[in-house]
PDB file of C-alpha atoms in Angstrom:
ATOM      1  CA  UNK A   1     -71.931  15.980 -17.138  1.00 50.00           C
ATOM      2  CA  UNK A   2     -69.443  13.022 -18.336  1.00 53.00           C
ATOM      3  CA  UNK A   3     -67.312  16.075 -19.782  1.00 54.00           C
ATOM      4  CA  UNK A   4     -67.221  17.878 -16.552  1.00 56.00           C
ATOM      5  CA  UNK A   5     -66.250  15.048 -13.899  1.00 54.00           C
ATOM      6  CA  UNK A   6     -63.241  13.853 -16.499  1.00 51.00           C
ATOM      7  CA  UNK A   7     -62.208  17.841 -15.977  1.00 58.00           C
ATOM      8  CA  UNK A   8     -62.006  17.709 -12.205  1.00 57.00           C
ATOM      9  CA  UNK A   9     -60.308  14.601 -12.126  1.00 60.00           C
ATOM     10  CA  UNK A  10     -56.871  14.788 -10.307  1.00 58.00           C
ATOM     11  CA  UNK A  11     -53.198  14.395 -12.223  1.00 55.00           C
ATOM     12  CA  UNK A  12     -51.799  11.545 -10.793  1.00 58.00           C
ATOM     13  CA  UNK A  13     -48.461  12.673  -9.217  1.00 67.00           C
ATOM     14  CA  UNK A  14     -44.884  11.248 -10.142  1.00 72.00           C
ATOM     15  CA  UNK A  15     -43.287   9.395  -7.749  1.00 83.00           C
ATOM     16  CA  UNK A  16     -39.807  10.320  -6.912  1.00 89.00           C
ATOM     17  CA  UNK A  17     -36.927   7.702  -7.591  1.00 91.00           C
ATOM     18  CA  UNK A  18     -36.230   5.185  -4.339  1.00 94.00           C
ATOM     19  CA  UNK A  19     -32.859   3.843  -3.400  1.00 95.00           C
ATOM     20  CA  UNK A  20     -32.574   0.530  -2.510  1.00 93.00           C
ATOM     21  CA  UNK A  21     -29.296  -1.359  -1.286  1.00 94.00           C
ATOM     22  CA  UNK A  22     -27.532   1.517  -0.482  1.00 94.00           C
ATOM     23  CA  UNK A  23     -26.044   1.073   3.018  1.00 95.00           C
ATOM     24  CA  UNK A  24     -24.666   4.487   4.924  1.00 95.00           C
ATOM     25  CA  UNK A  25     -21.093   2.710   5.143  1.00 96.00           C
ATOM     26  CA  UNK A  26     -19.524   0.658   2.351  1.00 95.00           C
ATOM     27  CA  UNK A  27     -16.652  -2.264   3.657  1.00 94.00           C
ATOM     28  CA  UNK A  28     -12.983  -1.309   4.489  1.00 94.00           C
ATOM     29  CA  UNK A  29     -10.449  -0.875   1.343  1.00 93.00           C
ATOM     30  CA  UNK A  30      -6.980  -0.440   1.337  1.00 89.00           C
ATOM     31  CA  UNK A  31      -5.649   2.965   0.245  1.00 88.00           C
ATOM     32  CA  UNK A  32      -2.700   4.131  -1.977  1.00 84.00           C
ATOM     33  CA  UNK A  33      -2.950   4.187  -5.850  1.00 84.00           C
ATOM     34  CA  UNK A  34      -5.900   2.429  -7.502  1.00 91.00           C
ATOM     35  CA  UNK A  35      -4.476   0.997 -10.569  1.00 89.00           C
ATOM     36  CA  UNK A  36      -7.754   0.153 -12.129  1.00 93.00           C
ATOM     37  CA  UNK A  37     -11.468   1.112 -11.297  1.00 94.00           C
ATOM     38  CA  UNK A  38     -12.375  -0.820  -8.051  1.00 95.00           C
ATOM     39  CA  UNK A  39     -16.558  -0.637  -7.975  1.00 97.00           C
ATOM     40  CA  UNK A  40     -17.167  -0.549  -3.989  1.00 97.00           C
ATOM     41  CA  UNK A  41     -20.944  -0.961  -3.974  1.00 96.00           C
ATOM     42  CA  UNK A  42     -23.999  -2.045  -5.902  1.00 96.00           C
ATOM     43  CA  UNK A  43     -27.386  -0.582  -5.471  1.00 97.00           C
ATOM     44  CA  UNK A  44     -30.648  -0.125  -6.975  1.00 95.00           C
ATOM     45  CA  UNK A  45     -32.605   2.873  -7.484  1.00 94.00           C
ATOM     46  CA  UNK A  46     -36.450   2.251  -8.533  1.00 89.00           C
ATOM     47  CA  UNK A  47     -38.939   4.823 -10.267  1.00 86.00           C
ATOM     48  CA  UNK A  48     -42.429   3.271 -11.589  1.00 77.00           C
ATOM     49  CA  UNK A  49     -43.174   5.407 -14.412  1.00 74.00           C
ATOM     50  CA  UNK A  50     -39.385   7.419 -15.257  1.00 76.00           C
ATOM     51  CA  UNK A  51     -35.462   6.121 -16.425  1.00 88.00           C
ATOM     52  CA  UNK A  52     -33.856   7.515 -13.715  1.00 92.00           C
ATOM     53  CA  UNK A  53     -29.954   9.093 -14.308  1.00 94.00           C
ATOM     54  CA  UNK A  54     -27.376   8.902 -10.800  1.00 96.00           C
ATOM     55  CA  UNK A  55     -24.289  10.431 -10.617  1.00 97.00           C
ATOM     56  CA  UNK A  56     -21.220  11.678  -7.620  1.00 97.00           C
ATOM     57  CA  UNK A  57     -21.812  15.021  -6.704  1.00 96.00           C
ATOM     58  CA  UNK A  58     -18.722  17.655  -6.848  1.00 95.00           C
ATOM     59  CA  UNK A  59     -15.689  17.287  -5.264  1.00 94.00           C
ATOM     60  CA  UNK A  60     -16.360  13.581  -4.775  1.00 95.00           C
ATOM     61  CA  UNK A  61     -16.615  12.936  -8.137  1.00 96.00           C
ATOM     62  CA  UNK A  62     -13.486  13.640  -9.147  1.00 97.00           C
ATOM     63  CA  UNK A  63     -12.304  10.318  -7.234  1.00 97.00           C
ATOM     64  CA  UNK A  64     -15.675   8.379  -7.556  1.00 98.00           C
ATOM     65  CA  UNK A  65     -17.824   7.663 -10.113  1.00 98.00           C
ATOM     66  CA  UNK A  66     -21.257   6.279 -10.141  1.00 98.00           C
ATOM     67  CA  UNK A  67     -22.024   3.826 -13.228  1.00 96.00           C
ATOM     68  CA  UNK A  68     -25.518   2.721 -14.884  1.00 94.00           C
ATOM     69  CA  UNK A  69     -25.822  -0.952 -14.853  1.00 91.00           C
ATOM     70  CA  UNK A  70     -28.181  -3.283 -16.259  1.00 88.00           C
ATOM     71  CA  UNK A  71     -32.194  -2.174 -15.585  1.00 82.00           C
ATOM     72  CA  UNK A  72     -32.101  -0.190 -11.888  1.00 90.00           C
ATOM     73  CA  UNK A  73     -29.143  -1.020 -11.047  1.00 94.00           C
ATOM     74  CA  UNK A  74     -25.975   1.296 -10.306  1.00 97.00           C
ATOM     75  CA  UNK A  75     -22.847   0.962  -9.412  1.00 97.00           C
ATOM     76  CA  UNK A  76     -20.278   3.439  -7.002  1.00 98.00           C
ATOM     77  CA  UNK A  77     -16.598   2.514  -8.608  1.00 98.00           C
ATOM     78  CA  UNK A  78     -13.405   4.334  -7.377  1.00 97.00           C
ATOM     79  CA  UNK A  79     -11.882   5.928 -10.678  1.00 97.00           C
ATOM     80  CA  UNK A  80      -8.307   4.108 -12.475  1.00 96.00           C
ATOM     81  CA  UNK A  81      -5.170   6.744 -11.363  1.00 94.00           C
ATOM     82  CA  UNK A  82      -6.385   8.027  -8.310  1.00 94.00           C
ATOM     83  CA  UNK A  83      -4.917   8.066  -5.270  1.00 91.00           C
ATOM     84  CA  UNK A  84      -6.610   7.511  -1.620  1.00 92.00           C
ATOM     85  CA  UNK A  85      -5.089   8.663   1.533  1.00 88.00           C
ATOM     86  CA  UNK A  86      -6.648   6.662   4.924  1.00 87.00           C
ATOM     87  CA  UNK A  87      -4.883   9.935   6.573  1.00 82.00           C
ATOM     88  CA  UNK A  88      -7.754  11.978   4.726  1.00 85.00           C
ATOM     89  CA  UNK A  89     -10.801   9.795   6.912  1.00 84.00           C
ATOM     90  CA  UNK A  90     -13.265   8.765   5.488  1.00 94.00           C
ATOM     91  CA  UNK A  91     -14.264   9.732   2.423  1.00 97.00           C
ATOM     92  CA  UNK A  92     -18.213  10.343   1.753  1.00 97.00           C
ATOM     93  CA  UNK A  93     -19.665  10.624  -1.389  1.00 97.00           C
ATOM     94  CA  UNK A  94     -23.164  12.354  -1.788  1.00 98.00           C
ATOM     95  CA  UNK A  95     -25.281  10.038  -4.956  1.00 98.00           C
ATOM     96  CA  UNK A  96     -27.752  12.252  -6.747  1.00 97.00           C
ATOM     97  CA  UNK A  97     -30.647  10.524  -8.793  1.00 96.00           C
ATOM     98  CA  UNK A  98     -33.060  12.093 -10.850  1.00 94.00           C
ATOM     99  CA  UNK A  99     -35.748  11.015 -12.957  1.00 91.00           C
ATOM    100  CA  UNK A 100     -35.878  14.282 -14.742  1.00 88.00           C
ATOM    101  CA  UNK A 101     -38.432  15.649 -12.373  1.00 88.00           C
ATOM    102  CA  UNK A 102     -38.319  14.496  -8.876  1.00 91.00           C
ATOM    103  CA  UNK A 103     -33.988  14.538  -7.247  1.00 93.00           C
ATOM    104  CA  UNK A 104     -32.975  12.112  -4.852  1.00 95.00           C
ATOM    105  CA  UNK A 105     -29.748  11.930  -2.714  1.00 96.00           C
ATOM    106  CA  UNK A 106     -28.263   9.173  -0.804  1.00 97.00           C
ATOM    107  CA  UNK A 107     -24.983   9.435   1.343  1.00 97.00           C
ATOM    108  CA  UNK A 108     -22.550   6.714   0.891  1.00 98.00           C
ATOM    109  CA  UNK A 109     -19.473   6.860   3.561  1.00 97.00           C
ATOM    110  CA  UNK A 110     -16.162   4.680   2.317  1.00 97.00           C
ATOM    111  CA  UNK A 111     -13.406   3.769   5.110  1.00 96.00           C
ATOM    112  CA  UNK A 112     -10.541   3.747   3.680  1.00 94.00           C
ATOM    113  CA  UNK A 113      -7.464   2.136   5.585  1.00 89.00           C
ATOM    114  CA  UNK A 114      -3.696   2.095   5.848  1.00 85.00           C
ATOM    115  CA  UNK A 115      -2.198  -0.625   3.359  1.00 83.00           C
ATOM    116  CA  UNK A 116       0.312  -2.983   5.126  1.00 87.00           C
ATOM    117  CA  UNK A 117       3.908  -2.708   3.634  1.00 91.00           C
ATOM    118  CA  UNK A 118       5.462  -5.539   1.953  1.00 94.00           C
ATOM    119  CA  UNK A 119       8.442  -6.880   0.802  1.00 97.00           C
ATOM    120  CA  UNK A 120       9.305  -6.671  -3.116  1.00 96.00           C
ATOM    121  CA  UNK A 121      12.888  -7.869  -3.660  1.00 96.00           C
ATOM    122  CA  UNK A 122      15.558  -8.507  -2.145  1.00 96.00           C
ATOM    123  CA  UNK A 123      14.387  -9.920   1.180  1.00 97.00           C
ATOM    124  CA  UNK A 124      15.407 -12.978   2.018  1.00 97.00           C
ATOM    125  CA  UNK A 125      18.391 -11.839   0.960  1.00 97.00           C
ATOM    126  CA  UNK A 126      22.030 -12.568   1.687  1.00 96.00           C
ATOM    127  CA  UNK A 127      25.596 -10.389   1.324  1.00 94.00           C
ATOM    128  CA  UNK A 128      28.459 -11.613  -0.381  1.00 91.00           C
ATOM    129  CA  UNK A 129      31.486 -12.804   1.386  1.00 87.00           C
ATOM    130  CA  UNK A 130      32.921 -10.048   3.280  1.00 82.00           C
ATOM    131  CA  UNK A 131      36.311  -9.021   5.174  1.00 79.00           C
ATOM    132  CA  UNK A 132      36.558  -9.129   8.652  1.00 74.00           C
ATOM    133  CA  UNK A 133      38.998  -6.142   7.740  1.00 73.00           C
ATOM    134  CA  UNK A 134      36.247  -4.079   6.690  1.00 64.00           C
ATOM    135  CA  UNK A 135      34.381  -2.085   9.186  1.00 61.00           C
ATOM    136  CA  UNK A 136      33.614   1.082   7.563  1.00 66.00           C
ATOM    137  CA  UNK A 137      30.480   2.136   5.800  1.00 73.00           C
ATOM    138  CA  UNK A 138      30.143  -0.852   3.961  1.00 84.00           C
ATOM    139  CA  UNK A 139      26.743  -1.717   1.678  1.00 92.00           C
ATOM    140  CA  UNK A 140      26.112  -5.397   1.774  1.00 94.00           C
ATOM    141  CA  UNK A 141      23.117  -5.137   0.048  1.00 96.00           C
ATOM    142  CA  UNK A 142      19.598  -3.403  -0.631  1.00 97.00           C
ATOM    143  CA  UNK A 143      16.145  -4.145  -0.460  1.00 98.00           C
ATOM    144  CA  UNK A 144      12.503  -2.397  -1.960  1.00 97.00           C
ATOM    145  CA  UNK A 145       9.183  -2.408  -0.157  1.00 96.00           C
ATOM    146  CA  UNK A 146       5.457  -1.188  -1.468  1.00 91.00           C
ATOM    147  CA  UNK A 147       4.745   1.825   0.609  1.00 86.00           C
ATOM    148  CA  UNK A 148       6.408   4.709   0.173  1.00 85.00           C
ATOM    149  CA  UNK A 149       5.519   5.888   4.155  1.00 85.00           C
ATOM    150  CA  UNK A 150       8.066   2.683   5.060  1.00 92.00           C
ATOM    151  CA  UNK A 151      10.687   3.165   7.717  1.00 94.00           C
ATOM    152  CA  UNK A 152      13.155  -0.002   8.415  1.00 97.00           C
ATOM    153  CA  UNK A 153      15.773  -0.554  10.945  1.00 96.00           C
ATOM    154  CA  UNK A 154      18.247  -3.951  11.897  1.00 96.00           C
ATOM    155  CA  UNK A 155      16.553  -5.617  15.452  1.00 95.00           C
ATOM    156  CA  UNK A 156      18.522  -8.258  15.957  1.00 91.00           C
ATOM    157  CA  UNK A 157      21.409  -9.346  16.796  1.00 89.00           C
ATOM    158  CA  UNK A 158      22.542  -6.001  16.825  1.00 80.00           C
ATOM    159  CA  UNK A 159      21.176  -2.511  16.312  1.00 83.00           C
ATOM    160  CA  UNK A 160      24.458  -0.745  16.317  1.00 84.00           C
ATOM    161  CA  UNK A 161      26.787  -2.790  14.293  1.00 86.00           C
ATOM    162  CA  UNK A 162      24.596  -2.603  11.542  1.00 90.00           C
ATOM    163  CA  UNK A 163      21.777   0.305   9.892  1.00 93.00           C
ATOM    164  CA  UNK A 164      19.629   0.141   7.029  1.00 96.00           C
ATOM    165  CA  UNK A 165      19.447   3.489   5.204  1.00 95.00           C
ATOM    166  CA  UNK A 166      16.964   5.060   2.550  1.00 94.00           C
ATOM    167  CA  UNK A 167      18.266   5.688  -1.076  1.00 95.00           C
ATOM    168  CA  UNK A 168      16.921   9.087  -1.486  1.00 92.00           C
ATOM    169  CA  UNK A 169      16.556   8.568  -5.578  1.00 90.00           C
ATOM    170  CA  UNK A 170      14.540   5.531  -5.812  1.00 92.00           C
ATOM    171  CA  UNK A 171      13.464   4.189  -9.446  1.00 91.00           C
ATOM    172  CA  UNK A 172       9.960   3.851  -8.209  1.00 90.00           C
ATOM    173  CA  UNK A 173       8.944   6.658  -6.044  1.00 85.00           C
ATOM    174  CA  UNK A 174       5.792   4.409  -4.740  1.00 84.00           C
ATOM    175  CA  UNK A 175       8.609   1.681  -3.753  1.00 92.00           C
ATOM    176  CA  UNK A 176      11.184   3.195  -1.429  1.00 95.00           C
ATOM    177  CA  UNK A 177      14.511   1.270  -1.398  1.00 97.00           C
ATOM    178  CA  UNK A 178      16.784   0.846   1.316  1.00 98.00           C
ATOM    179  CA  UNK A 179      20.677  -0.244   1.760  1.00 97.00           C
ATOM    180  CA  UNK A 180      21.943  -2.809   4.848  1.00 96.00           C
ATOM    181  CA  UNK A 181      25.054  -1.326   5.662  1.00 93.00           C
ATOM    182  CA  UNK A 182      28.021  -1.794   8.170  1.00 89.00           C
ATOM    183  CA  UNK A 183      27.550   1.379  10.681  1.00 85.00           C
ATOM    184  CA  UNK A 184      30.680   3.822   9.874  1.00 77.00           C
ATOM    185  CA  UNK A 185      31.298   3.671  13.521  1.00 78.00           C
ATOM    186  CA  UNK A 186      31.420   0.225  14.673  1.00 76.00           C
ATOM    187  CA  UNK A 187      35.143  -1.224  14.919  1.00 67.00           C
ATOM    188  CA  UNK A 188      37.147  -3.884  13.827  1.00 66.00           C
ATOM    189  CA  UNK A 189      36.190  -5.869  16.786  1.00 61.00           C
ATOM    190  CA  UNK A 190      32.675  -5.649  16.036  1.00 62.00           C
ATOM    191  CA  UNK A 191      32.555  -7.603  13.435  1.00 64.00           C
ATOM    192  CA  UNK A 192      35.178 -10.552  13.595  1.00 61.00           C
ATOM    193  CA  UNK A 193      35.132 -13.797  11.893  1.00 56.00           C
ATOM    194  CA  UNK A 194      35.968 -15.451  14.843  1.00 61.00           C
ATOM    195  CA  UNK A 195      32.722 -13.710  16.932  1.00 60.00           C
ATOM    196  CA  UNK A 196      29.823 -14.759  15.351  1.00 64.00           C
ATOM    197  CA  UNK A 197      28.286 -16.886  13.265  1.00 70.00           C
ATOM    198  CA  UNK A 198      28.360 -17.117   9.089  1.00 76.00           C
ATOM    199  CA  UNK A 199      26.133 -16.600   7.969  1.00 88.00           C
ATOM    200  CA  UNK A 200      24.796 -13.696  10.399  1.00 89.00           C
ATOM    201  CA  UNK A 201      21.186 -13.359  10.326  1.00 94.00           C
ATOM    202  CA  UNK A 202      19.856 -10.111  10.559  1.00 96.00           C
ATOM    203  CA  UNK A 203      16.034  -9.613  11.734  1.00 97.00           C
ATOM    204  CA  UNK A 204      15.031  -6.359   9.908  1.00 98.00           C
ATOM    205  CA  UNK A 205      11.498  -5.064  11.055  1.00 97.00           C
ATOM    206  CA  UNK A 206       9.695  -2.415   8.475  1.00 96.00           C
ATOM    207  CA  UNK A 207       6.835  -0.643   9.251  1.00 93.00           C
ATOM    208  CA  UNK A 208       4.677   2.355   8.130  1.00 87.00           C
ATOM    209  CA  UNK A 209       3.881   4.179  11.213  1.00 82.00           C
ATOM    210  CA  UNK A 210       0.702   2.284  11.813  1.00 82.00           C
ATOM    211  CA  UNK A 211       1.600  -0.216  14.656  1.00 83.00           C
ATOM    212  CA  UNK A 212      -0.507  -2.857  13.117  1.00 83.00           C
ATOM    213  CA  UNK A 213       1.012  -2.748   9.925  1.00 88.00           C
ATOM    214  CA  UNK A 214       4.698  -4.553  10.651  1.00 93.00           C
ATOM    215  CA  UNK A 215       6.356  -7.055   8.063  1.00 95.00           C
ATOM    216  CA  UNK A 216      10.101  -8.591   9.349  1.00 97.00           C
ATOM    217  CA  UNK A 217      12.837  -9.916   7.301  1.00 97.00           C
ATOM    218  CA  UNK A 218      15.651 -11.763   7.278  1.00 98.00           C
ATOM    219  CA  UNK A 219      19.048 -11.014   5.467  1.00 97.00           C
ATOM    220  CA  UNK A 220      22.178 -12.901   6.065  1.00 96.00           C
ATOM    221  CA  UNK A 221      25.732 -11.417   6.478  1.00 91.00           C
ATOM    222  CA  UNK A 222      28.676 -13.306   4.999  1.00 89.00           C
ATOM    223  CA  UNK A 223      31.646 -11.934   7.731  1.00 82.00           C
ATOM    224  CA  UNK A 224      34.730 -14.021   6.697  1.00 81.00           C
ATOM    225  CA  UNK A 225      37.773 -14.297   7.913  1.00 75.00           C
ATOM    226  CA  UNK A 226      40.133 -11.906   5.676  1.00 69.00           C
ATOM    227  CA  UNK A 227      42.612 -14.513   5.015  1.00 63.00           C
ATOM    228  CA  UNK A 228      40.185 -16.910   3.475  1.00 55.00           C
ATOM    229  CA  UNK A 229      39.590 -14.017   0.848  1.00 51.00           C
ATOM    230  CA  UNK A 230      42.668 -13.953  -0.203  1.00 53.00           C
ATOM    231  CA  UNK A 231      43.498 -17.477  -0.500  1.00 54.00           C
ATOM    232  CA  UNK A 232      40.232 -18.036  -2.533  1.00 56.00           C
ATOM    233  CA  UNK A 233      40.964 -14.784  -4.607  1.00 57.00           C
ATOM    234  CA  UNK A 234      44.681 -16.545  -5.569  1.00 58.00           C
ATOM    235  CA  UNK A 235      46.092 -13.258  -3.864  1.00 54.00           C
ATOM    236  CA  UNK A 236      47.613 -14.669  -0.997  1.00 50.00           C
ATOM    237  CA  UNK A 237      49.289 -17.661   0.132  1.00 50.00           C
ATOM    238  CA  UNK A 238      48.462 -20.069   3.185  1.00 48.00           C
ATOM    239  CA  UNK A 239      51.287 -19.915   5.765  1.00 43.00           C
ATOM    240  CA  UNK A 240      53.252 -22.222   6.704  1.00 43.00           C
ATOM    241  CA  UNK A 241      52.118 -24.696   9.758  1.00 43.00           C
ATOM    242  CA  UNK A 242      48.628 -23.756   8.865  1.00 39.00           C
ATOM    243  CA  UNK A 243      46.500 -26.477   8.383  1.00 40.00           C
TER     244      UNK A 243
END
């Protein structure tokens, strides 16, 4: 009789694995190139009787990665070298947990967002002396931001008397460069030592095509008076009755 109600007595039934801490939406991170792993959230996943093995399901996982921490704990770490794009969305990465007989899966959505440009050299910066004779096509200097999406342009004190332009063979591709030039078709005029201030301070605005993410500069424009060149250079000789 003892034999026979042991027989009949139920299996007890493994419990699958439970997530715990795992929000739908993780917090806002910048995009571009992730230079090192970046771990985005931590959360638990509980099993009473069974270790319990997580990982990023395909494609995902070729950007994410899902790491076994101390006890339950896991963690969901963007991978070192890879690149996000907040033009892609969002990017949602499907967890699967198993405890080698029961699968779980959890969705976990990441916003990623536009990084801000900034400045990296040469902003302040400032020209060296130049002629009022020279109007043409003149570089008076260059400058090298962080995001490669960057656009700049002179707004003040005058758009058309000065232009910034983009090297096309930048040393890093990830840091565009750009030249503050005299505009090949201002004249003379334009520019004369006895018009405007020296310094000249250029505003120059940079942006990446998000209109919340604008930086502005300053760069100052040493227009002298051609004369003064020379006599500092030894080349030329004050005239006479000039004081």
């Amino acid at each position: 009789m003892r034999s026979e109600k042991w027989r009949h007595r139920p299996i007890p039934r493994n419990r699958p694995p439970v997530f715990t801490a795992l929000p739908a939406t993780g917090t806002n991170i910048f995009d571009g190139l992730k230079h090192a792993t970046e771990t985005l959230h931590t959360f638990s996943v509980t099993d009473s009787d069974d270790a319990v093995n997580c990982s990023a399901r395909v494609p995902e996982n070729a950007l994410f990665e899902v790491i076994a921490g101390v006890a339950s704990r896991f963690t969901i770490n963007v991978k070192a070298g890879v690149t996000l794009r907040a033009a892609n969305g969002h990017y949602v990465i499907n967890v699967d947990c198993s405890d080698g007989d029961n699968d779980v899966t959890a969705t976990f959505t990441q916003p990623v967002i536009d990084t801000p440009p900034s400045f990296v050299s040469g902003i302040p910066g400032s020209s060296p002396n130049v002629s009022d004779s020279t109007v043409t096509q003149m570089l008076l200097g260059k400058f090298t931001t962080t995001d490669p999406d960057t656009a700049c342009s002179v707004t003040s004190p005058s758009t058309t008397v000065y232009e910034i332009r983009n090297v096309t063979s930048p040393v890093n591709v990830s840091q565009p460069e750009f030249e503050v030039r005299i505009s090949s078709t201002v004249t003379e005029a334009a520019i004369d030592f006895n018009d405007q201030a020296v310094p000249l301070t250029l505003t120059i605005r940079c942006t990446d095509g998000n209109p919340v993410n604008v930086i502005t500069g300053t760069f100052n424009v040493n227009i002298v008076d051609e004369r003064e060149i020379l006599l500092r250079s030894g080349s030329g000789k004050q005239p006479s009755g000039v004081c």
